[in-house]
mmCIF file of C-alpha atoms in Angstrom:
data_model
loop_
_atom_site.group_PDB
_atom_site.id
_atom_site.type_symbol
_atom_site.label_atom_id
_atom_site.label_comp_id
_atom_site.label_asym_id
_atom_site.label_seq_id
_atom_site.Cartn_x
_atom_site.Cartn_y
_atom_site.Cartn_z
ATOM 1 C CA MET Z 1 111.198 107.116 107.199
ATOM 2 C CA ALA Z 2 107.777 108.399 106.400
ATOM 3 C CA SER Z 3 106.038 111.171 108.276
ATOM 4 C CA LEU Z 4 105.526 109.074 111.398
ATOM 5 C CA ASN Z 5 108.953 107.475 111.050
ATOM 6 C CA LEU Z 6 108.310 104.184 112.824
ATOM 7 C CA LEU Z 7 111.063 101.959 111.571
ATOM 8 C CA PRO Z 8 110.447 101.326 113.323
ATOM 9 C CA HIS Z 9 112.472 92.324 117.609
ATOM 10 C CA PRO Z 10 115.915 86.581 116.292
ATOM 11 C CA PRO Z 11 119.644 85.676 116.284
ATOM 12 C CA LEU Z 12 120.536 82.638 114.302
ATOM 13 C CA PHE Z 13 121.286 79.986 116.887
ATOM 14 C CA SER Z 14 124.304 77.829 116.108
ATOM 15 C CA SER Z 15 123.795 74.122 115.706
ATOM 16 C CA PHE Z 16 125.974 71.901 117.802
ATOM 17 C CA LEU Z 17 126.597 68.650 115.954
ATOM 18 C CA HIS Z 18 128.022 65.788 117.986
ATOM 19 C CA ARG Z 19 129.795 63.173 115.935
ATOM 20 C CA PRO Z 20 129.158 59.598 117.089
ATOM 21 C CA HIS Z 21 131.961 57.991 119.049
ATOM 22 C CA CYS Z 22 134.252 55.689 117.087
ATOM 23 C CA ASN Z 23 135.077 53.166 119.853
ATOM 24 C CA THR Z 24 135.899 49.871 118.188
ATOM 25 C CA HIS Z 25 136.121 46.673 120.268
ATOM 26 C CA LEU Z 26 137.816 43.585 118.844
ATOM 27 C CA LEU Z 27 137.203 40.600 121.166
ATOM 28 C CA LEU Z 28 139.312 37.485 120.618
ATOM 29 C CA THR Z 29 138.122 34.890 123.126
ATOM 30 C CA PRO Z 30 139.234 31.257 122.702
ATOM 31 C CA LYS Z 31 136.924 28.374 123.517
ATOM 32 C CA PRO Z 32 136.628 27.408 127.180
ATOM 33 C CA SER Z 33 138.323 24.082 126.476
ATOM 34 C CA GLN Z 34 141.545 25.896 125.656
ATOM 35 C CA ARG Z 35 141.670 27.346 129.184
ATOM 36 C CA ARG Z 36 143.490 30.449 127.976
ATOM 37 C CA PRO Z 37 142.807 33.972 129.289
ATOM 38 C CA SER Z 38 140.712 36.265 127.155
ATOM 39 C CA LEU Z 39 142.559 38.665 124.935
ATOM 40 C CA VAL Z 40 140.827 41.974 124.415
ATOM 41 C CA VAL Z 41 142.194 44.410 121.859
ATOM 42 C CA LYS Z 42 140.698 47.898 121.821
ATOM 43 C CA SER Z 43 141.248 50.407 119.069
ATOM 44 C CA THR Z 44 141.698 53.911 120.425
ATOM 45 C CA VAL Z 45 141.747 55.607 117.061
ATOM 46 C CA GLY Z 46 139.156 58.372 116.895
ATOM 47 C CA VAL Z 47 137.904 57.807 120.441
ATOM 48 C CA ALA Z 48 136.155 60.882 121.818
ATOM 49 C CA ASP Z 49 135.398 60.938 125.519
ATOM 50 C CA PRO Z 50 131.926 62.171 126.404
ATOM 51 C CA SER Z 51 131.998 65.787 127.468
ATOM 52 C CA PRO Z 52 129.129 66.702 129.792
ATOM 53 C CA SER Z 53 129.991 70.369 129.514
ATOM 54 C CA SER Z 54 129.730 70.430 125.710
ATOM 55 C CA SER Z 55 126.443 68.537 125.661
ATOM 56 C CA SER Z 56 124.858 71.062 128.013
ATOM 57 C CA TYR Z 57 126.400 74.169 126.393
ATOM 58 C CA ALA Z 58 123.510 74.728 123.983
ATOM 59 C CA GLY Z 59 121.032 74.500 126.812
ATOM 60 C CA ASP Z 60 123.063 76.916 128.930
ATOM 61 C CA THR Z 61 123.207 79.393 126.050
ATOM 62 C CA SER Z 62 119.458 79.161 125.539
ATOM 63 C CA ASP Z 63 118.847 79.805 129.240
ATOM 64 C CA SER Z 64 121.172 82.815 129.135
ATOM 65 C CA ILE Z 65 119.379 84.261 126.106
ATOM 66 C CA SER Z 66 116.009 83.792 127.780
ATOM 67 C CA SER Z 67 117.249 85.538 130.910
ATOM 68 C CA LEU Z 68 118.632 88.477 128.920
ATOM 69 C CA LYS Z 69 115.367 88.805 126.992
ATOM 70 C CA LEU Z 70 113.466 88.985 130.283
ATOM 71 C CA ASN Z 71 115.874 91.669 131.507
ATOM 72 C CA LEU Z 72 115.218 93.730 128.385
ATOM 73 C CA LEU Z 73 111.451 93.336 128.644
ATOM 74 C CA SER Z 74 111.652 94.380 132.291
ATOM 75 C CA ALA Z 75 113.735 97.448 131.397
ATOM 76 C CA VAL Z 76 111.207 98.736 128.859
ATOM 77 C CA SER Z 77 108.001 97.769 130.662
ATOM 78 C CA GLY Z 78 105.946 100.635 132.040
ATOM 79 C CA LEU Z 79 107.525 103.183 129.673
ATOM 80 C CA ASN Z 80 104.522 103.420 127.308
ATOM 81 C CA ARG Z 81 106.741 102.292 124.421
ATOM 82 C CA GLY Z 82 109.267 104.988 125.289
ATOM 83 C CA LEU Z 83 106.916 107.965 125.535
ATOM 84 C CA ALA Z 84 107.377 108.034 129.321
ATOM 85 C CA ALA Z 85 111.108 107.230 129.314
ATOM 86 C CA SER Z 86 113.525 109.376 131.291
ATOM 87 C CA GLU Z 87 117.238 109.673 130.559
ATOM 88 C CA ASP Z 88 117.904 106.944 133.121
ATOM 89 C CA ASP Z 89 115.266 104.715 131.522
ATOM 90 C CA LEU Z 90 116.861 105.220 128.106
ATOM 91 C CA ARG Z 91 120.258 104.191 129.457
ATOM 92 C CA LYS Z 92 118.925 101.074 131.206
ATOM 93 C CA ALA Z 93 117.039 99.960 128.095
ATOM 94 C CA ASP Z 94 120.098 100.511 125.914
ATOM 95 C CA ASP Z 95 122.351 98.561 128.293
ATOM 96 C CA ALA Z 96 119.899 95.645 128.426
ATOM 97 C CA ALA Z 97 119.633 95.607 124.627
ATOM 98 C CA LYS Z 98 123.431 95.616 124.238
ATOM 99 C CA GLU Z 99 123.749 92.593 126.527
ATOM 100 C CA LEU Z 100 121.236 90.635 124.463
ATOM 101 C CA GLU Z 101 122.842 91.737 121.195
ATOM 102 C CA ALA Z 102 126.247 90.578 122.405
ATOM 103 C CA ALA Z 103 124.927 87.191 123.518
ATOM 104 C CA GLY Z 104 123.044 86.657 120.268
ATOM 105 C CA GLY Z 105 126.009 87.457 118.040
ATOM 106 C CA LEU Z 106 125.990 88.971 114.582
ATOM 107 C CA VAL Z 107 122.743 88.767 112.613
ATOM 108 C CA ASP Z 108 122.981 87.462 109.036
ATOM 109 C CA LEU Z 109 119.700 88.067 107.238
ATOM 110 C CA SER Z 110 121.002 86.454 104.059
ATOM 111 C CA LEU Z 111 120.696 83.140 105.905
ATOM 112 C CA GLY Z 112 117.734 83.873 108.172
ATOM 113 C CA LEU Z 113 115.471 86.252 106.260
ATOM 114 C CA ASP Z 114 112.470 84.030 107.047
ATOM 115 C CA ASN Z 115 112.661 85.186 110.665
ATOM 116 C CA LEU Z 116 111.611 88.687 109.581
ATOM 117 C CA GLN Z 117 108.318 87.437 108.198
ATOM 118 C CA GLY Z 118 105.192 88.339 110.135
ATOM 119 C CA ARG Z 119 103.462 91.023 112.148
ATOM 120 C CA TRP Z 120 105.632 92.567 114.857
ATOM 121 C CA LYS Z 121 104.449 94.663 117.777
ATOM 122 C CA LEU Z 122 106.560 97.625 118.884
ATOM 123 C CA ILE Z 123 107.062 97.595 122.652
ATOM 124 C CA TYR Z 124 109.787 100.241 122.905
ATOM 125 C CA SER Z 125 111.327 103.036 120.857
ATOM 126 C CA SER Z 126 113.949 105.399 122.229
ATOM 127 C CA ALA Z 127 112.810 107.904 119.586
ATOM 128 C CA PHE Z 128 109.477 108.346 121.384
ATOM 129 C CA SER Z 129 111.245 109.966 124.328
ATOM 130 C CA SER Z 130 111.196 113.176 122.265
ATOM 131 C CA ARG Z 131 107.410 113.093 122.737
ATOM 132 C CA THR Z 132 106.731 113.099 119.001
ATOM 133 C CA LEU Z 133 105.622 110.344 116.663
ATOM 134 C CA GLY Z 134 108.534 111.173 114.400
ATOM 135 C CA GLY Z 135 111.180 110.675 117.044
ATOM 136 C CA SER Z 136 114.371 112.379 115.894
ATOM 137 C CA ARG Z 137 112.643 113.273 112.630
ATOM 138 C CA PRO Z 138 109.746 115.733 112.261
ATOM 139 C CA GLY Z 139 106.399 114.384 113.414
ATOM 140 C CA PRO Z 140 103.201 115.439 115.176
ATOM 141 C CA PRO Z 141 103.587 115.938 118.944
ATOM 142 C CA ILE Z 142 101.837 113.756 121.481
ATOM 143 C CA GLY Z 143 99.792 115.520 124.169
ATOM 144 C CA ARG Z 144 101.031 119.013 123.356
ATOM 145 C CA LEU Z 145 99.626 121.082 120.508
ATOM 146 C CA LEU Z 146 97.485 118.332 119.026
ATOM 147 C CA PRO Z 147 95.237 115.990 121.029
ATOM 148 C CA ILE Z 148 96.687 112.793 119.576
ATOM 149 C CA THR Z 149 96.838 109.583 121.592
ATOM 150 C CA LEU Z 150 99.127 106.859 120.314
ATOM 151 C CA GLY Z 151 97.725 103.344 120.327
ATOM 152 C CA GLN Z 152 99.437 100.127 119.314
ATOM 153 C CA VAL Z 153 102.201 100.203 116.708
ATOM 154 C CA PHE Z 154 103.018 97.273 114.433
ATOM 155 C CA GLN Z 155 105.343 96.380 111.594
ATOM 156 C CA ARG Z 156 104.041 93.982 108.968
ATOM 157 C CA ILE Z 157 106.814 92.422 106.884
ATOM 158 C CA ASP Z 158 106.376 90.204 103.837
ATOM 159 C CA ILE Z 159 109.691 88.816 102.637
ATOM 160 C CA LEU Z 160 108.244 87.634 99.306
ATOM 161 C CA SER Z 161 106.599 90.875 98.160
ATOM 162 C CA LYS Z 162 109.193 93.003 100.031
ATOM 163 C CA ASP Z 163 106.340 94.920 101.670
ATOM 164 C CA PHE Z 164 107.247 96.697 104.897
ATOM 165 C CA ASP Z 165 104.279 98.429 106.515
ATOM 166 C CA ASN Z 166 104.276 100.532 109.662
ATOM 167 C CA ILE Z 167 100.795 100.359 111.183
ATOM 168 C CA VAL Z 168 99.859 102.972 113.790
ATOM 169 C CA GLU Z 169 96.640 103.114 115.791
ATOM 170 C CA LEU Z 170 95.684 106.705 116.687
ATOM 171 C CA GLN Z 171 92.990 108.497 118.608
ATOM 172 C CA LEU Z 172 92.341 112.084 117.558
ATOM 173 C CA GLY Z 173 90.623 114.471 119.905
ATOM 174 C CA ALA Z 174 87.411 116.209 118.836
ATOM 175 C CA PRO Z 175 85.471 119.194 120.234
ATOM 176 C CA TRP Z 176 82.998 118.341 122.964
ATOM 177 C CA PRO Z 177 80.519 116.637 122.847
ATOM 178 C CA LEU Z 178 81.870 114.702 119.850
ATOM 179 C CA PRO Z 179 83.688 111.449 120.669
ATOM 180 C CA PRO Z 180 87.373 111.022 119.759
ATOM 181 C CA LEU Z 181 88.118 109.859 116.247
ATOM 182 C CA GLU Z 182 89.810 106.480 116.078
ATOM 183 C CA ALA Z 183 91.902 105.682 113.035
ATOM 184 C CA THR Z 184 94.636 103.371 111.805
ATOM 185 C CA ALA Z 185 97.386 104.793 109.624
ATOM 186 C CA THR Z 186 99.353 102.395 107.420
ATOM 187 C CA LEU Z 187 102.642 103.688 106.065
ATOM 188 C CA ALA Z 188 103.536 101.406 103.191
ATOM 189 C CA HIS Z 189 107.180 100.837 102.238
ATOM 190 C CA LYS Z 190 109.282 98.483 100.167
ATOM 191 C CA PHE Z 191 112.435 97.053 101.684
ATOM 192 C CA GLU Z 192 115.707 95.621 100.498
ATOM 193 C CA LEU Z 193 118.786 94.157 102.147
ATOM 194 C CA ILE Z 194 121.852 96.362 101.798
ATOM 195 C CA GLY Z 195 124.112 94.259 103.994
ATOM 196 C CA SER Z 196 124.109 91.121 106.082
ATOM 197 C CA SER Z 197 122.021 92.809 108.777
ATOM 198 C CA LYS Z 198 121.074 96.209 107.346
ATOM 199 C CA ILE Z 199 117.745 97.040 105.695
ATOM 200 C CA LYS Z 200 116.721 100.004 103.580
ATOM 201 C CA ILE Z 201 113.053 100.973 103.313
ATOM 202 C CA VAL Z 202 111.531 103.326 100.744
ATOM 203 C CA PHE Z 203 108.216 105.026 101.468
ATOM 204 C CA GLU Z 204 105.351 104.527 98.992
ATOM 205 C CA LYS Z 205 102.087 105.794 100.473
ATOM 206 C CA THR Z 206 100.029 106.408 103.612
ATOM 207 C CA THR Z 207 96.519 105.047 104.020
ATOM 208 C CA VAL Z 208 94.222 106.086 106.864
ATOM 209 C CA LYS Z 209 91.246 103.935 107.870
ATOM 210 C CA THR Z 210 88.752 105.139 110.456
ATOM 211 C CA ALA Z 211 87.535 102.822 113.206
ATOM 212 C CA GLY Z 212 84.770 102.796 115.796
ATOM 213 C CA ASN Z 213 81.583 104.646 114.818
ATOM 214 C CA LEU Z 214 83.110 105.752 111.508
ATOM 215 C CA SER Z 215 84.510 102.372 110.496
ATOM 216 C CA GLN Z 216 82.141 102.243 107.508
ATOM 217 C CA LEU Z 217 84.022 105.065 105.783
ATOM 218 C CA PRO Z 218 86.366 103.984 102.970
ATOM 219 C CA PRO Z 219 90.146 104.219 103.492
ATOM 220 C CA LEU Z 220 91.721 107.550 102.670
ATOM 221 C CA GLU Z 221 95.019 107.587 100.804
ATOM 222 C CA VAL Z 222 97.154 110.557 101.787
ATOM 223 C CA PRO Z 223 98.940 112.111 98.795
ATOM 224 C CA ARG Z 224 102.675 111.535 98.740
ATOM 225 C CA ILE Z 225 104.850 114.612 98.998
ATOM 226 C CA PRO Z 226 106.831 115.076 95.783
ATOM 227 C CA ASP Z 227 110.529 114.393 96.242
ATOM 228 C CA ALA Z 228 111.387 117.926 95.105
ATOM 229 C CA LEU Z 229 109.309 119.360 97.958
ATOM 230 C CA ARG Z 230 110.552 117.062 100.676
ATOM 231 C CA PRO Z 231 112.703 118.650 103.373
ATOM 232 C CA PRO Z 232 116.191 117.159 103.791
ATOM 233 C CA SER Z 233 115.157 115.768 107.179
ATOM 234 C CA ASN Z 234 112.399 113.670 105.559
ATOM 235 C CA PRO Z 235 113.838 112.001 102.447
ATOM 236 C CA GLY Z 236 111.118 109.329 102.235
ATOM 237 C CA SER Z 237 113.526 106.491 102.928
ATOM 238 C CA GLY Z 238 115.502 105.187 105.853
ATOM 239 C CA GLU Z 239 117.943 102.528 106.935
ATOM 240 C CA PHE Z 240 118.255 100.463 110.062
ATOM 241 C CA GLU Z 241 120.243 97.502 111.306
ATOM 242 C CA VAL Z 242 118.773 94.350 112.797
ATOM 243 C CA THR Z 243 121.003 93.719 115.795
ATOM 244 C CA TYR Z 244 119.082 90.815 117.325
ATOM 245 C CA LEU Z 245 116.574 88.435 115.802
ATOM 246 C CA ASP Z 246 114.921 85.210 116.858
ATOM 247 C CA SER Z 247 111.496 83.655 116.464
ATOM 248 C CA ASP Z 248 109.733 86.099 118.803
ATOM 249 C CA THR Z 249 112.030 89.071 119.513
ATOM 250 C CA ARG Z 250 113.694 91.636 117.276
ATOM 251 C CA ILE Z 251 115.969 94.575 118.089
ATOM 252 C CA THR Z 252 116.803 97.264 115.539
ATOM 253 C CA ARG Z 253 118.951 100.383 115.578
ATOM 254 C CA GLY Z 254 118.038 103.177 113.176
ATOM 255 C CA ASP Z 255 120.214 105.403 111.052
ATOM 256 C CA ARG Z 256 119.916 108.108 113.726
ATOM 257 C CA GLY Z 257 120.638 105.846 116.654
ATOM 258 C CA GLU Z 258 117.036 104.947 117.511
ATOM 259 C CA LEU Z 259 116.708 101.733 119.513
ATOM 260 C CA ARG Z 260 113.524 99.755 118.855
ATOM 261 C CA VAL Z 261 112.343 96.516 120.405
ATOM 262 C CA PHE Z 262 109.653 94.329 118.815
ATOM 263 C CA VAL Z 263 107.911 91.097 119.766
ATOM 264 C CA ILE Z 264 106.005 88.889 117.368
ATOM 265 C CA ALA Z 265 102.295 89.680 117.433
#
């Protein structure tokens, strides 16, 4: 991914179609004057007995999914998007994500690409446990050498233009008595499907826009590093798999094992 490497969240629910019952009743009832008993002939061809369990299965599945989503949100809450995660926290978050992924089934973006559309908020990244913005790739450290405070992180996806933007809110420290510098960095990418659930993104440019007291300054476009000068660890592109997707939650796993959880913003 790009320098900040934020690839960094809904399955396709099955439809349960119930065919109408085919009970056919043929009633042959003579006139009362004939004083003959009624003859009732019932056709049993195609008769399907009501099944209470099947009619409630979809509802039960939905309740289970909702419960697993709450478990995942609980596992990642209080971790500052992964920056404060311990080894035990990483394991619990991964286990909760695997349970939801298993319940949701395989994701097929060729049928449900529309669900990617929108602005997604990152609520957890296992890559942040390395205490760098780049995760397992090179990136500026948080709270160590540089006074950088990470704000909200978003992904903006447009399925028509194939735009895939990582948007990062940052606060940069400044010498006293100057106030911190607030800025928003947008890492623009293009994306393409390379499988039923796998996405490849290719970096295009980084734009930095100041906020707060300096919001009147024009955006600054950071020059792109030429491919020949890029280190092997930062190729300018990345791949990840969407392992769970519904209308408000998305889980992805990166090409280096990074687990990321998003909710629709």
